[in-house]
Amino acid sequence: MQIISDIQQMQSLTGDFKRAGKRIAFVPTMGFLHQGHASLLREGRTRGDVLVLSIFINPIQFGQNEDLDRYPRDMERDCRIAAECGVDIVFTPDAAGMYPPGFQTGVTVRDISLPLCGASRPGHFDGVATVVTKLFNIVQPDLALFGRKDYQQLAVIRRMVQDLSMPVEIVGMPIVREADGLAMSSRNAYLSAEQRTSALCLHRSILKVRALFSSGERSTAALKQAALEIIGQEPSVLIEYVEFRDGATLAEQETADHATLLALAVRTGQTRLIDNTVLGEEL
Ligand code: PAF
């Protein structure tokens, strides 16, 4: 496994792979890898001849009062997990290389970036779309894998790739959960034991909504009420949003169907957690 920080070196390797007809699978991350990332890497390993993992904590997708400075980091552990998953190249650019002085270009995916996390984190998806575009230009992957826990991020990237005719297949992978149902996230590392227990209300509310949907409830107002009641039982958990949206367009829905997305965002202490489910799909 090679570790490369230099953008030009990565680009020149990418050129070699392309000329040799290799299929490049790519997993972009911000590091502090967990089993969710490992599932992307393992899938990437089966689909590509070359597997590239990027680790880059992208400053431009963080708001001013967000957790950029304290975002968890552990490069040694990340490299161990990467090696176990069969990664060929770990690409670790630095911020000065990615955003050199004078940098002034950005990618905006308009409407689909606005609701949900886009409303509470203005500019976040511009930062994501811009860095993913840069990473795609450097790594030139044939396919790139993203977790469905960041459902809106995946939708934004799919839209961008389609709109800008980027020659990359986007693969969305299922959410990986801890045994007790908590969706895996690098930010779970911030949680105290009590906060972690309270955070389980996200999964409980998802199970409740799915059960109601299975028994025939289609009113998103009623489904939302059920979710709010469960989360409301945890006084330390503040709700940012509980929304029902069309799984493809993210348009609001009054009547749920099998493609309806339930998207949730909460805060406990300083930590922001998100989760989601598509009502007609497996959990
Ligand atoms: O999902 C993430 O880890 C990041 O948003 C991504 C896609 C690597 C862009 O910085």
PDB file of C-alpha atoms and ligand atoms in Angstrom:
ATOM      1  CA  MET A   1       0.000   0.000   0.000  1.00  0.00           C
ATOM      2  CA  GLN A   2       1.348   3.406  -1.003  1.00  0.00           C
ATOM      3  CA  ILE A   3       0.644   6.629   0.866  1.00  0.00           C
ATOM      4  CA  ILE A   4       0.724   9.685  -1.380  1.00  0.00           C
ATOM      5  CA  SER A   5       0.248  13.308  -0.336  1.00  0.00           C
ATOM      6  CA  ASP A   6       1.404  15.059  -3.456  1.00  0.00           C
ATOM      7  CA  ILE A   7      -1.389  15.913  -5.900  1.00  0.00           C
ATOM      8  CA  GLN A   8       0.827  15.768  -9.004  1.00  0.00           C
ATOM      9  CA  GLN A   9       2.273  12.415  -7.982  1.00  0.00           C
ATOM     10  CA  MET A  10      -1.257  11.063  -7.532  1.00  0.00           C
ATOM     11  CA  GLN A  11      -2.289  12.446 -10.918  1.00  0.00           C
ATOM     12  CA  SER A  12       0.694  10.905 -12.631  1.00  0.00           C
ATOM     13  CA  LEU A  13      -0.049   7.497 -11.053  1.00  0.00           C
ATOM     14  CA  THR A  14      -3.672   7.842 -12.133  1.00  0.00           C
ATOM     15  CA  GLY A  15      -2.415   8.431 -15.692  1.00  0.00           C
ATOM     16  CA  ASP A  16      -0.320   5.230 -15.500  1.00  0.00           C
ATOM     17  CA  PHE A  17      -3.337   3.211 -14.326  1.00  0.00           C
ATOM     18  CA  LYS A  18      -5.514   4.645 -17.084  1.00  0.00           C
ATOM     19  CA  ARG A  19      -2.935   3.845 -19.777  1.00  0.00           C
ATOM     20  CA  ALA A  20      -2.671   0.295 -18.412  1.00  0.00           C
ATOM     21  CA  GLY A  21      -6.478  -0.041 -18.730  1.00  0.00           C
ATOM     22  CA  LYS A  22      -7.008  -0.452 -14.970  1.00  0.00           C
ATOM     23  CA  ARG A  23     -10.399   0.205 -13.431  1.00  0.00           C
ATOM     24  CA  ILE A  24     -10.018   2.644 -10.517  1.00  0.00           C
ATOM     25  CA  ALA A  25     -12.363   2.327  -7.525  1.00  0.00           C
ATOM     26  CA  PHE A  26     -12.322   5.310  -5.182  1.00  0.00           C
ATOM     27  CA  VAL A  27     -13.531   5.885  -1.619  1.00  0.00           C
ATOM     28  CA  PRO A  28     -13.267   9.536  -0.535  1.00  0.00           C
ATOM     29  CA  THR A  29     -13.279  10.049   3.248  1.00  0.00           C
ATOM     30  CA  MET A  30     -12.266  12.457   5.972  1.00  0.00           C
ATOM     31  CA  GLY A  31     -10.546   9.644   7.863  1.00  0.00           C
ATOM     32  CA  PHE A  32     -11.119   8.231  11.356  1.00  0.00           C
ATOM     33  CA  LEU A  33     -12.360   5.154   9.550  1.00  0.00           C
ATOM     34  CA  HIS A  34     -15.025   2.834  10.941  1.00  0.00           C
ATOM     35  CA  GLN A  35     -16.810  -0.276   9.700  1.00  0.00           C
ATOM     36  CA  GLY A  36     -19.022   1.850   7.458  1.00  0.00           C
ATOM     37  CA  HIS A  37     -15.944   3.029   5.566  1.00  0.00           C
ATOM     38  CA  ALA A  38     -14.564  -0.526   5.606  1.00  0.00           C
ATOM     39  CA  SER A  39     -17.737  -1.755   3.860  1.00  0.00           C
ATOM     40  CA  LEU A  40     -17.168   0.811   1.085  1.00  0.00           C
ATOM     41  CA  LEU A  41     -13.538  -0.225   0.750  1.00  0.00           C
ATOM     42  CA  ARG A  42     -14.351  -3.934   0.605  1.00  0.00           C
ATOM     43  CA  GLU A  43     -16.964  -3.347  -2.073  1.00  0.00           C
ATOM     44  CA  GLY A  44     -14.535  -1.109  -3.961  1.00  0.00           C
ATOM     45  CA  ARG A  45     -11.931  -3.872  -3.767  1.00  0.00           C
ATOM     46  CA  THR A  46     -14.261  -6.315  -5.525  1.00  0.00           C
ATOM     47  CA  ARG A  47     -15.191  -3.809  -8.248  1.00  0.00           C
ATOM     48  CA  GLY A  48     -11.907  -2.165  -9.161  1.00  0.00           C
ATOM     49  CA  ASP A  49      -8.428  -3.255 -10.260  1.00  0.00           C
ATOM     50  CA  VAL A  50      -6.966  -0.416  -8.211  1.00  0.00           C
ATOM     51  CA  LEU A  51      -8.483   0.789  -4.938  1.00  0.00           C
ATOM     52  CA  VAL A  52      -7.793   4.367  -3.869  1.00  0.00           C
ATOM     53  CA  LEU A  53      -8.814   5.793  -0.491  1.00  0.00           C
ATOM     54  CA  SER A  54      -8.547   9.525   0.134  1.00  0.00           C
ATOM     55  CA  ILE A  55      -8.271  10.990   3.608  1.00  0.00           C
ATOM     56  CA  PHE A  56      -8.761  14.728   3.657  1.00  0.00           C
ATOM     57  CA  ILE A  57     -10.580  16.788   6.273  1.00  0.00           C
ATOM     58  CA  ASN A  58     -12.046  19.298   3.877  1.00  0.00           C
ATOM     59  CA  PRO A  59     -12.078  22.737   5.549  1.00  0.00           C
ATOM     60  CA  ILE A  60     -14.506  24.321   3.086  1.00  0.00           C
ATOM     61  CA  GLN A  61     -17.381  22.007   4.012  1.00  0.00           C
ATOM     62  CA  PHE A  62     -17.303  23.081   7.678  1.00  0.00           C
ATOM     63  CA  GLY A  63     -19.171  26.150   8.920  1.00  0.00           C
ATOM     64  CA  GLN A  64     -17.463  28.722  11.152  1.00  0.00           C
ATOM     65  CA  ASN A  65     -18.730  27.274  14.425  1.00  0.00           C
ATOM     66  CA  GLU A  66     -18.435  23.638  13.441  1.00  0.00           C
ATOM     67  CA  ASP A  67     -15.988  20.934  14.467  1.00  0.00           C
ATOM     68  CA  LEU A  68     -13.177  21.342  11.893  1.00  0.00           C
ATOM     69  CA  ASP A  69     -10.483  21.787  14.544  1.00  0.00           C
ATOM     70  CA  ARG A  70     -11.524  18.891  16.713  1.00  0.00           C
ATOM     71  CA  TYR A  71     -12.607  16.473  13.954  1.00  0.00           C
ATOM     72  CA  PRO A  72     -11.161  13.111  15.068  1.00  0.00           C
ATOM     73  CA  ARG A  73      -7.950  11.975  13.414  1.00  0.00           C
ATOM     74  CA  ASP A  74      -5.912   8.743  13.638  1.00  0.00           C
ATOM     75  CA  MET A  75      -3.819   8.187  10.545  1.00  0.00           C
ATOM     76  CA  GLU A  76      -2.034   5.122  11.902  1.00  0.00           C
ATOM     77  CA  ARG A  77      -5.269   3.297  12.631  1.00  0.00           C
ATOM     78  CA  ASP A  78      -6.756   4.449   9.315  1.00  0.00           C
ATOM     79  CA  CYS A  79      -3.785   2.992   7.441  1.00  0.00           C
ATOM     80  CA  ARG A  80      -4.160  -0.304   9.298  1.00  0.00           C
ATOM     81  CA  ILE A  81      -7.849  -0.541   8.345  1.00  0.00           C
ATOM     82  CA  ALA A  82      -7.038   0.507   4.776  1.00  0.00           C
ATOM     83  CA  ALA A  83      -4.400  -2.235   4.479  1.00  0.00           C
ATOM     84  CA  GLU A  84      -6.827  -4.827   5.888  1.00  0.00           C
ATOM     85  CA  CYS A  85      -9.382  -3.802   3.258  1.00  0.00           C
ATOM     86  CA  GLY A  86      -6.900  -4.155   0.409  1.00  0.00           C
ATOM     87  CA  VAL A  87      -6.397  -0.473  -0.402  1.00  0.00           C
ATOM     88  CA  ASP A  88      -3.638   0.139  -2.959  1.00  0.00           C
ATOM     89  CA  ILE A  89      -3.211   3.876  -2.483  1.00  0.00           C
ATOM     90  CA  VAL A  90      -4.041   6.160   0.426  1.00  0.00           C
ATOM     91  CA  PHE A  91      -4.187   9.703  -0.924  1.00  0.00           C
ATOM     92  CA  THR A  92      -3.705  12.310   1.819  1.00  0.00           C
ATOM     93  CA  PRO A  93      -3.450  15.774   0.278  1.00  0.00           C
ATOM     94  CA  ASP A  94      -3.090  18.802   2.531  1.00  0.00           C
ATOM     95  CA  ALA A  95      -5.288  21.881   2.599  1.00  0.00           C
ATOM     96  CA  ALA A  96      -2.560  24.125   1.155  1.00  0.00           C
ATOM     97  CA  GLY A  97      -2.278  21.843  -1.867  1.00  0.00           C
ATOM     98  CA  MET A  98      -6.012  21.464  -2.354  1.00  0.00           C
ATOM     99  CA  TYR A  99      -6.768  25.167  -1.867  1.00  0.00           C
ATOM    100  CA  PRO A 100      -3.684  27.123  -2.948  1.00  0.00           C
ATOM    101  CA  PRO A 101      -3.566  30.901  -2.504  1.00  0.00           C
ATOM    102  CA  GLY A 102      -5.976  32.576  -4.897  1.00  0.00           C
ATOM    103  CA  PHE A 103      -8.335  29.593  -5.023  1.00  0.00           C
ATOM    104  CA  GLN A 104     -11.733  30.923  -6.111  1.00  0.00           C
ATOM    105  CA  THR A 105     -13.644  28.193  -7.914  1.00  0.00           C
ATOM    106  CA  GLY A 106     -16.594  26.321  -6.448  1.00  0.00           C
ATOM    107  CA  VAL A 107     -19.238  23.827  -7.496  1.00  0.00           C
ATOM    108  CA  THR A 108     -22.829  24.432  -6.434  1.00  0.00           C
ATOM    109  CA  VAL A 109     -25.578  21.875  -6.918  1.00  0.00           C
ATOM    110  CA  ARG A 110     -28.528  24.168  -6.452  1.00  0.00           C
ATOM    111  CA  ASP A 111     -31.932  22.928  -5.286  1.00  0.00           C
ATOM    112  CA  ILE A 112     -31.105  19.531  -3.849  1.00  0.00           C
ATOM    113  CA  SER A 113     -28.460  21.148  -1.598  1.00  0.00           C
ATOM    114  CA  LEU A 114     -30.912  23.508   0.052  1.00  0.00           C
ATOM    115  CA  PRO A 115     -33.217  21.522   2.398  1.00  0.00           C
ATOM    116  CA  LEU A 116     -32.341  19.235   5.343  1.00  0.00           C
ATOM    117  CA  CYS A 117     -28.616  19.479   6.194  1.00  0.00           C
ATOM    118  CA  GLY A 118     -28.218  22.251   3.608  1.00  0.00           C
ATOM    119  CA  ALA A 119     -30.624  24.435   5.589  1.00  0.00           C
ATOM    120  CA  SER A 120     -28.807  23.949   8.894  1.00  0.00           C
ATOM    121  CA  ARG A 121     -25.308  23.954   7.362  1.00  0.00           C
ATOM    122  CA  PRO A 122     -25.340  26.704   4.701  1.00  0.00           C
ATOM    123  CA  GLY A 123     -22.574  26.207   2.143  1.00  0.00           C
ATOM    124  CA  HIS A 124     -21.805  22.686   3.355  1.00  0.00           C
ATOM    125  CA  PHE A 125     -22.762  20.956   0.110  1.00  0.00           C
ATOM    126  CA  ASP A 126     -20.891  23.538  -1.987  1.00  0.00           C
ATOM    127  CA  GLY A 127     -17.796  22.501  -0.035  1.00  0.00           C
ATOM    128  CA  VAL A 128     -18.567  18.815  -0.566  1.00  0.00           C
ATOM    129  CA  ALA A 129     -19.329  19.197  -4.296  1.00  0.00           C
ATOM    130  CA  THR A 130     -16.178  21.254  -4.826  1.00  0.00           C
ATOM    131  CA  VAL A 131     -13.824  18.867  -3.030  1.00  0.00           C
ATOM    132  CA  VAL A 132     -15.381  15.779  -4.617  1.00  0.00           C
ATOM    133  CA  THR A 133     -14.962  17.386  -8.053  1.00  0.00           C
ATOM    134  CA  LYS A 134     -11.305  18.109  -7.274  1.00  0.00           C
ATOM    135  CA  LEU A 135     -10.733  14.594  -5.950  1.00  0.00           C
ATOM    136  CA  PHE A 136     -12.416  13.097  -9.036  1.00  0.00           C
ATOM    137  CA  ASN A 137     -10.160  15.226 -11.270  1.00  0.00           C
ATOM    138  CA  ILE A 138      -7.082  14.005  -9.427  1.00  0.00           C
ATOM    139  CA  VAL A 139      -7.965  10.332  -8.961  1.00  0.00           C
ATOM    140  CA  GLN A 140     -10.087   9.961 -12.139  1.00  0.00           C
ATOM    141  CA  PRO A 141     -12.022   7.023 -10.738  1.00  0.00           C
ATOM    142  CA  ASP A 142     -14.202   4.732 -12.826  1.00  0.00           C
ATOM    143  CA  LEU A 143     -16.407   4.300  -9.784  1.00  0.00           C
ATOM    144  CA  ALA A 144     -16.703   6.026  -6.416  1.00  0.00           C
ATOM    145  CA  LEU A 145     -18.427   4.647  -3.336  1.00  0.00           C
ATOM    146  CA  PHE A 146     -20.357   6.676  -0.752  1.00  0.00           C
ATOM    147  CA  GLY A 147     -22.336   5.654   2.332  1.00  0.00           C
ATOM    148  CA  ARG A 148     -26.082   6.186   2.404  1.00  0.00           C
ATOM    149  CA  LYS A 149     -25.935   7.549   5.938  1.00  0.00           C
ATOM    150  CA  ASP A 150     -25.091  10.857   4.267  1.00  0.00           C
ATOM    151  CA  TYR A 151     -28.136  10.426   2.060  1.00  0.00           C
ATOM    152  CA  GLN A 152     -28.352  14.037   0.890  1.00  0.00           C
ATOM    153  CA  GLN A 153     -24.624  14.122   0.157  1.00  0.00           C
ATOM    154  CA  LEU A 154     -25.055  11.072  -2.066  1.00  0.00           C
ATOM    155  CA  ALA A 155     -28.041  12.712  -3.808  1.00  0.00           C
ATOM    156  CA  VAL A 156     -26.036  15.921  -4.372  1.00  0.00           C
ATOM    157  CA  ILE A 157     -23.089  13.971  -5.790  1.00  0.00           C
ATOM    158  CA  ARG A 158     -25.308  11.881  -8.068  1.00  0.00           C
ATOM    159  CA  ARG A 159     -26.951  15.081  -9.375  1.00  0.00           C
ATOM    160  CA  MET A 160     -23.564  16.753  -9.896  1.00  0.00           C
ATOM    161  CA  VAL A 161     -22.101  13.774 -11.743  1.00  0.00           C
ATOM    162  CA  GLN A 162     -25.136  13.622 -14.020  1.00  0.00           C
ATOM    163  CA  ASP A 163     -25.348  17.385 -14.587  1.00  0.00           C
ATOM    164  CA  LEU A 164     -21.635  17.813 -15.317  1.00  0.00           C
ATOM    165  CA  SER A 165     -21.296  14.560 -17.337  1.00  0.00           C
ATOM    166  CA  MET A 166     -18.562  13.261 -15.074  1.00  0.00           C
ATOM    167  CA  PRO A 167     -17.519   9.777 -16.258  1.00  0.00           C
ATOM    168  CA  VAL A 168     -17.799   8.186 -12.810  1.00  0.00           C
ATOM    169  CA  GLU A 169     -20.215   5.502 -11.627  1.00  0.00           C
ATOM    170  CA  ILE A 170     -21.563   6.465  -8.190  1.00  0.00           C
ATOM    171  CA  VAL A 171     -22.242   3.542  -5.866  1.00  0.00           C
ATOM    172  CA  GLY A 172     -24.376   4.146  -2.757  1.00  0.00           C
ATOM    173  CA  MET A 173     -23.785   1.649   0.047  1.00  0.00           C
ATOM    174  CA  PRO A 174     -26.111   0.685   2.927  1.00  0.00           C
ATOM    175  CA  ILE A 175     -25.797   2.302   6.358  1.00  0.00           C
ATOM    176  CA  VAL A 176     -23.688   0.202   8.734  1.00  0.00           C
ATOM    177  CA  ARG A 177     -25.011   0.159  12.313  1.00  0.00           C
ATOM    178  CA  GLU A 178     -23.598  -0.810  15.685  1.00  0.00           C
ATOM    179  CA  ALA A 179     -25.237  -3.868  17.275  1.00  0.00           C
ATOM    180  CA  ASP A 180     -27.647  -1.587  19.161  1.00  0.00           C
ATOM    181  CA  GLY A 181     -28.685   0.287  16.013  1.00  0.00           C
ATOM    182  CA  LEU A 182     -26.597   3.457  16.203  1.00  0.00           C
ATOM    183  CA  ALA A 183     -25.491   4.381  12.684  1.00  0.00           C
ATOM    184  CA  MET A 184     -21.703   4.340  12.440  1.00  0.00           C
ATOM    185  CA  SER A 185     -20.108   7.763  12.164  1.00  0.00           C
ATOM    186  CA  SER A 186     -16.691   9.225  12.909  1.00  0.00           C
ATOM    187  CA  ARG A 187     -18.522  11.776  15.065  1.00  0.00           C
ATOM    188  CA  ASN A 188     -19.803   9.035  17.412  1.00  0.00           C
ATOM    189  CA  ALA A 189     -16.348   9.340  18.993  1.00  0.00           C
ATOM    190  CA  TYR A 190     -17.495  12.640  20.522  1.00  0.00           C
ATOM    191  CA  LEU A 191     -20.342  11.021  22.483  1.00  0.00           C
ATOM    192  CA  SER A 192     -20.209  10.420  26.223  1.00  0.00           C
ATOM    193  CA  ALA A 193     -21.707   7.121  27.400  1.00  0.00           C
ATOM    194  CA  GLU A 194     -24.953   8.908  28.332  1.00  0.00           C
ATOM    195  CA  GLN A 195     -25.171  10.786  25.055  1.00  0.00           C
ATOM    196  CA  ARG A 196     -24.547   7.577  23.148  1.00  0.00           C
ATOM    197  CA  THR A 197     -27.464   5.916  24.948  1.00  0.00           C
ATOM    198  CA  SER A 198     -29.730   8.902  24.246  1.00  0.00           C
ATOM    199  CA  ALA A 199     -28.683   8.876  20.589  1.00  0.00           C
ATOM    200  CA  LEU A 200     -30.344   5.478  20.196  1.00  0.00           C
ATOM    201  CA  CYS A 201     -33.661   7.332  19.985  1.00  0.00           C
ATOM    202  CA  LEU A 202     -32.819   7.965  16.320  1.00  0.00           C
ATOM    203  CA  HIS A 203     -32.842   4.273  15.535  1.00  0.00           C
ATOM    204  CA  ARG A 204     -35.898   3.689  17.737  1.00  0.00           C
ATOM    205  CA  SER A 205     -37.828   6.368  15.896  1.00  0.00           C
ATOM    206  CA  ILE A 206     -36.822   4.888  12.548  1.00  0.00           C
ATOM    207  CA  LEU A 207     -38.057   1.450  13.654  1.00  0.00           C
ATOM    208  CA  LYS A 208     -41.336   2.925  14.885  1.00  0.00           C
ATOM    209  CA  VAL A 209     -41.975   4.844  11.659  1.00  0.00           C
ATOM    210  CA  ARG A 210     -41.139   1.801   9.553  1.00  0.00           C
ATOM    211  CA  ALA A 211     -43.516  -0.346  11.627  1.00  0.00           C
ATOM    212  CA  LEU A 212     -46.329   2.200  11.225  1.00  0.00           C
ATOM    213  CA  PHE A 213     -45.660   2.423   7.486  1.00  0.00           C
ATOM    214  CA  SER A 214     -45.733  -1.393   7.222  1.00  0.00           C
ATOM    215  CA  SER A 215     -49.079  -1.472   8.986  1.00  0.00           C
ATOM    216  CA  GLY A 216     -50.508   0.939   6.408  1.00  0.00           C
ATOM    217  CA  GLU A 217     -49.963   4.454   7.798  1.00  0.00           C
ATOM    218  CA  ARG A 218     -49.254   6.810   4.881  1.00  0.00           C
ATOM    219  CA  SER A 219     -49.716  10.260   6.403  1.00  0.00           C
ATOM    220  CA  THR A 220     -46.274  11.801   6.842  1.00  0.00           C
ATOM    221  CA  ALA A 221     -47.741  14.125   9.509  1.00  0.00           C
ATOM    222  CA  ALA A 222     -48.751  11.083  11.587  1.00  0.00           C
ATOM    223  CA  LEU A 223     -45.434   9.344  10.948  1.00  0.00           C
ATOM    224  CA  LYS A 224     -43.542  12.493  11.921  1.00  0.00           C
ATOM    225  CA  GLN A 225     -45.553  12.805  15.134  1.00  0.00           C
ATOM    226  CA  ALA A 226     -44.559   9.249  16.097  1.00  0.00           C
ATOM    227  CA  ALA A 227     -40.874   9.985  15.482  1.00  0.00           C
ATOM    228  CA  LEU A 228     -41.030  13.269  17.405  1.00  0.00           C
ATOM    229  CA  GLU A 229     -42.631  11.541  20.398  1.00  0.00           C
ATOM    230  CA  ILE A 230     -39.834   8.997  20.632  1.00  0.00           C
ATOM    231  CA  ILE A 231     -37.031  11.527  20.258  1.00  0.00           C
ATOM    232  CA  GLY A 232     -38.864  13.882  22.629  1.00  0.00           C
ATOM    233  CA  GLN A 233     -38.455  11.295  25.398  1.00  0.00           C
ATOM    234  CA  GLU A 234     -34.738  12.129  25.476  1.00  0.00           C
ATOM    235  CA  PRO A 235     -34.421  15.592  27.058  1.00  0.00           C
ATOM    236  CA  SER A 236     -30.732  15.881  26.144  1.00  0.00           C
ATOM    237  CA  VAL A 237     -31.465  15.385  22.448  1.00  0.00           C
ATOM    238  CA  LEU A 238     -32.421  18.496  20.466  1.00  0.00           C
ATOM    239  CA  ILE A 239     -34.194  17.940  17.181  1.00  0.00           C
ATOM    240  CA  GLU A 240     -32.827  19.789  14.161  1.00  0.00           C
ATOM    241  CA  TYR A 241     -35.175  18.186  11.669  1.00  0.00           C
ATOM    242  CA  VAL A 242     -37.409  15.167  11.149  1.00  0.00           C
ATOM    243  CA  GLU A 243     -38.544  15.197   7.541  1.00  0.00           C
ATOM    244  CA  PHE A 244     -40.220  13.024   4.970  1.00  0.00           C
ATOM    245  CA  ARG A 245     -38.988  13.605   1.447  1.00  0.00           C
ATOM    246  CA  ASP A 246     -39.047  11.975  -1.945  1.00  0.00           C
ATOM    247  CA  GLY A 247     -36.002   9.687  -1.965  1.00  0.00           C
ATOM    248  CA  ALA A 248     -34.848  10.870  -5.418  1.00  0.00           C
ATOM    249  CA  THR A 249     -35.660  14.598  -5.572  1.00  0.00           C
ATOM    250  CA  LEU A 250     -35.826  15.351  -1.818  1.00  0.00           C
ATOM    251  CA  ALA A 251     -39.136  17.173  -2.435  1.00  0.00           C
ATOM    252  CA  GLU A 252     -41.446  17.270   0.608  1.00  0.00           C
ATOM    253  CA  GLN A 253     -44.165  14.607   0.755  1.00  0.00           C
ATOM    254  CA  GLU A 254     -47.506  14.564   2.533  1.00  0.00           C
ATOM    255  CA  THR A 255     -48.228  10.978   1.596  1.00  0.00           C
ATOM    256  CA  ALA A 256     -45.545   8.397   2.133  1.00  0.00           C
ATOM    257  CA  ASP A 257     -44.718   5.691  -0.392  1.00  0.00           C
ATOM    258  CA  HIS A 258     -42.032   3.040  -0.699  1.00  0.00           C
ATOM    259  CA  ALA A 259     -39.482   5.567  -1.997  1.00  0.00           C
ATOM    260  CA  THR A 260     -40.058   8.044   0.832  1.00  0.00           C
ATOM    261  CA  LEU A 261     -36.990   9.062   2.778  1.00  0.00           C
ATOM    262  CA  LEU A 262     -37.243   9.703   6.498  1.00  0.00           C
ATOM    263  CA  ALA A 263     -34.290  11.974   7.330  1.00  0.00           C
ATOM    264  CA  LEU A 264     -33.361  12.938  10.870  1.00  0.00           C
ATOM    265  CA  ALA A 265     -30.826  15.301  12.390  1.00  0.00           C
ATOM    266  CA  VAL A 266     -30.368  15.923  16.108  1.00  0.00           C
ATOM    267  CA  ARG A 267     -27.869  17.418  18.475  1.00  0.00           C
ATOM    268  CA  THR A 268     -26.741  15.993  21.767  1.00  0.00           C
ATOM    269  CA  GLY A 269     -24.251  18.193  23.580  1.00  0.00           C
ATOM    270  CA  GLN A 270     -21.873  19.563  20.943  1.00  0.00           C
ATOM    271  CA  THR A 271     -22.449  16.632  18.618  1.00  0.00           C
ATOM    272  CA  ARG A 272     -24.657  16.662  15.562  1.00  0.00           C
ATOM    273  CA  LEU A 273     -25.949  13.264  14.441  1.00  0.00           C
ATOM    274  CA  ILE A 274     -27.894  12.294  11.340  1.00  0.00           C
ATOM    275  CA  ASP A 275     -29.686   9.122  10.301  1.00  0.00           C
ATOM    276  CA  ASN A 276     -32.196   8.089   7.677  1.00  0.00           C
ATOM    277  CA  THR A 277     -34.203   5.314   6.133  1.00  0.00           C
ATOM    278  CA  VAL A 278     -36.101   4.780   2.907  1.00  0.00           C
ATOM    279  CA  LEU A 279     -39.431   3.333   4.017  1.00  0.00           C
ATOM    280  CA  GLY A 280     -39.733   0.660   1.316  1.00  0.00           C
ATOM    281  CA  GLU A 281     -36.132  -0.514   1.484  1.00  0.00           C
ATOM    282  CA  GLU A 282     -34.387  -2.877   3.864  1.00  0.00           C
ATOM    283  CA  LEU A 283     -32.982  -1.237   6.979  1.00  0.00           C
TER     284      LEU A 283
HETATM  285  O1  PAF B   1     -18.495  11.988   3.561  1.00  0.00           O
HETATM  286  C1  PAF B   1     -17.375  12.500   3.763  1.00  0.00           C
HETATM  287  O2  PAF B   1     -16.534  11.958   4.465  1.00  0.00           O
HETATM  288  C2  PAF B   1     -17.022  13.820   3.081  1.00  0.00           C
HETATM  289  O3  PAF B   1     -18.125  14.657   3.030  1.00  0.00           O
HETATM  290  C3  PAF B   1     -16.398  13.647   1.684  1.00  0.00           C
HETATM  291  C4  PAF B   1     -17.344  13.000   0.715  1.00  0.00           C
HETATM  292  C5  PAF B   1     -15.142  12.803   1.791  1.00  0.00           C
HETATM  293  C6  PAF B   1     -16.007  15.008   1.125  1.00  0.00           C
HETATM  294  O4  PAF B   1     -15.115  15.674   1.952  1.00  0.00           O
END
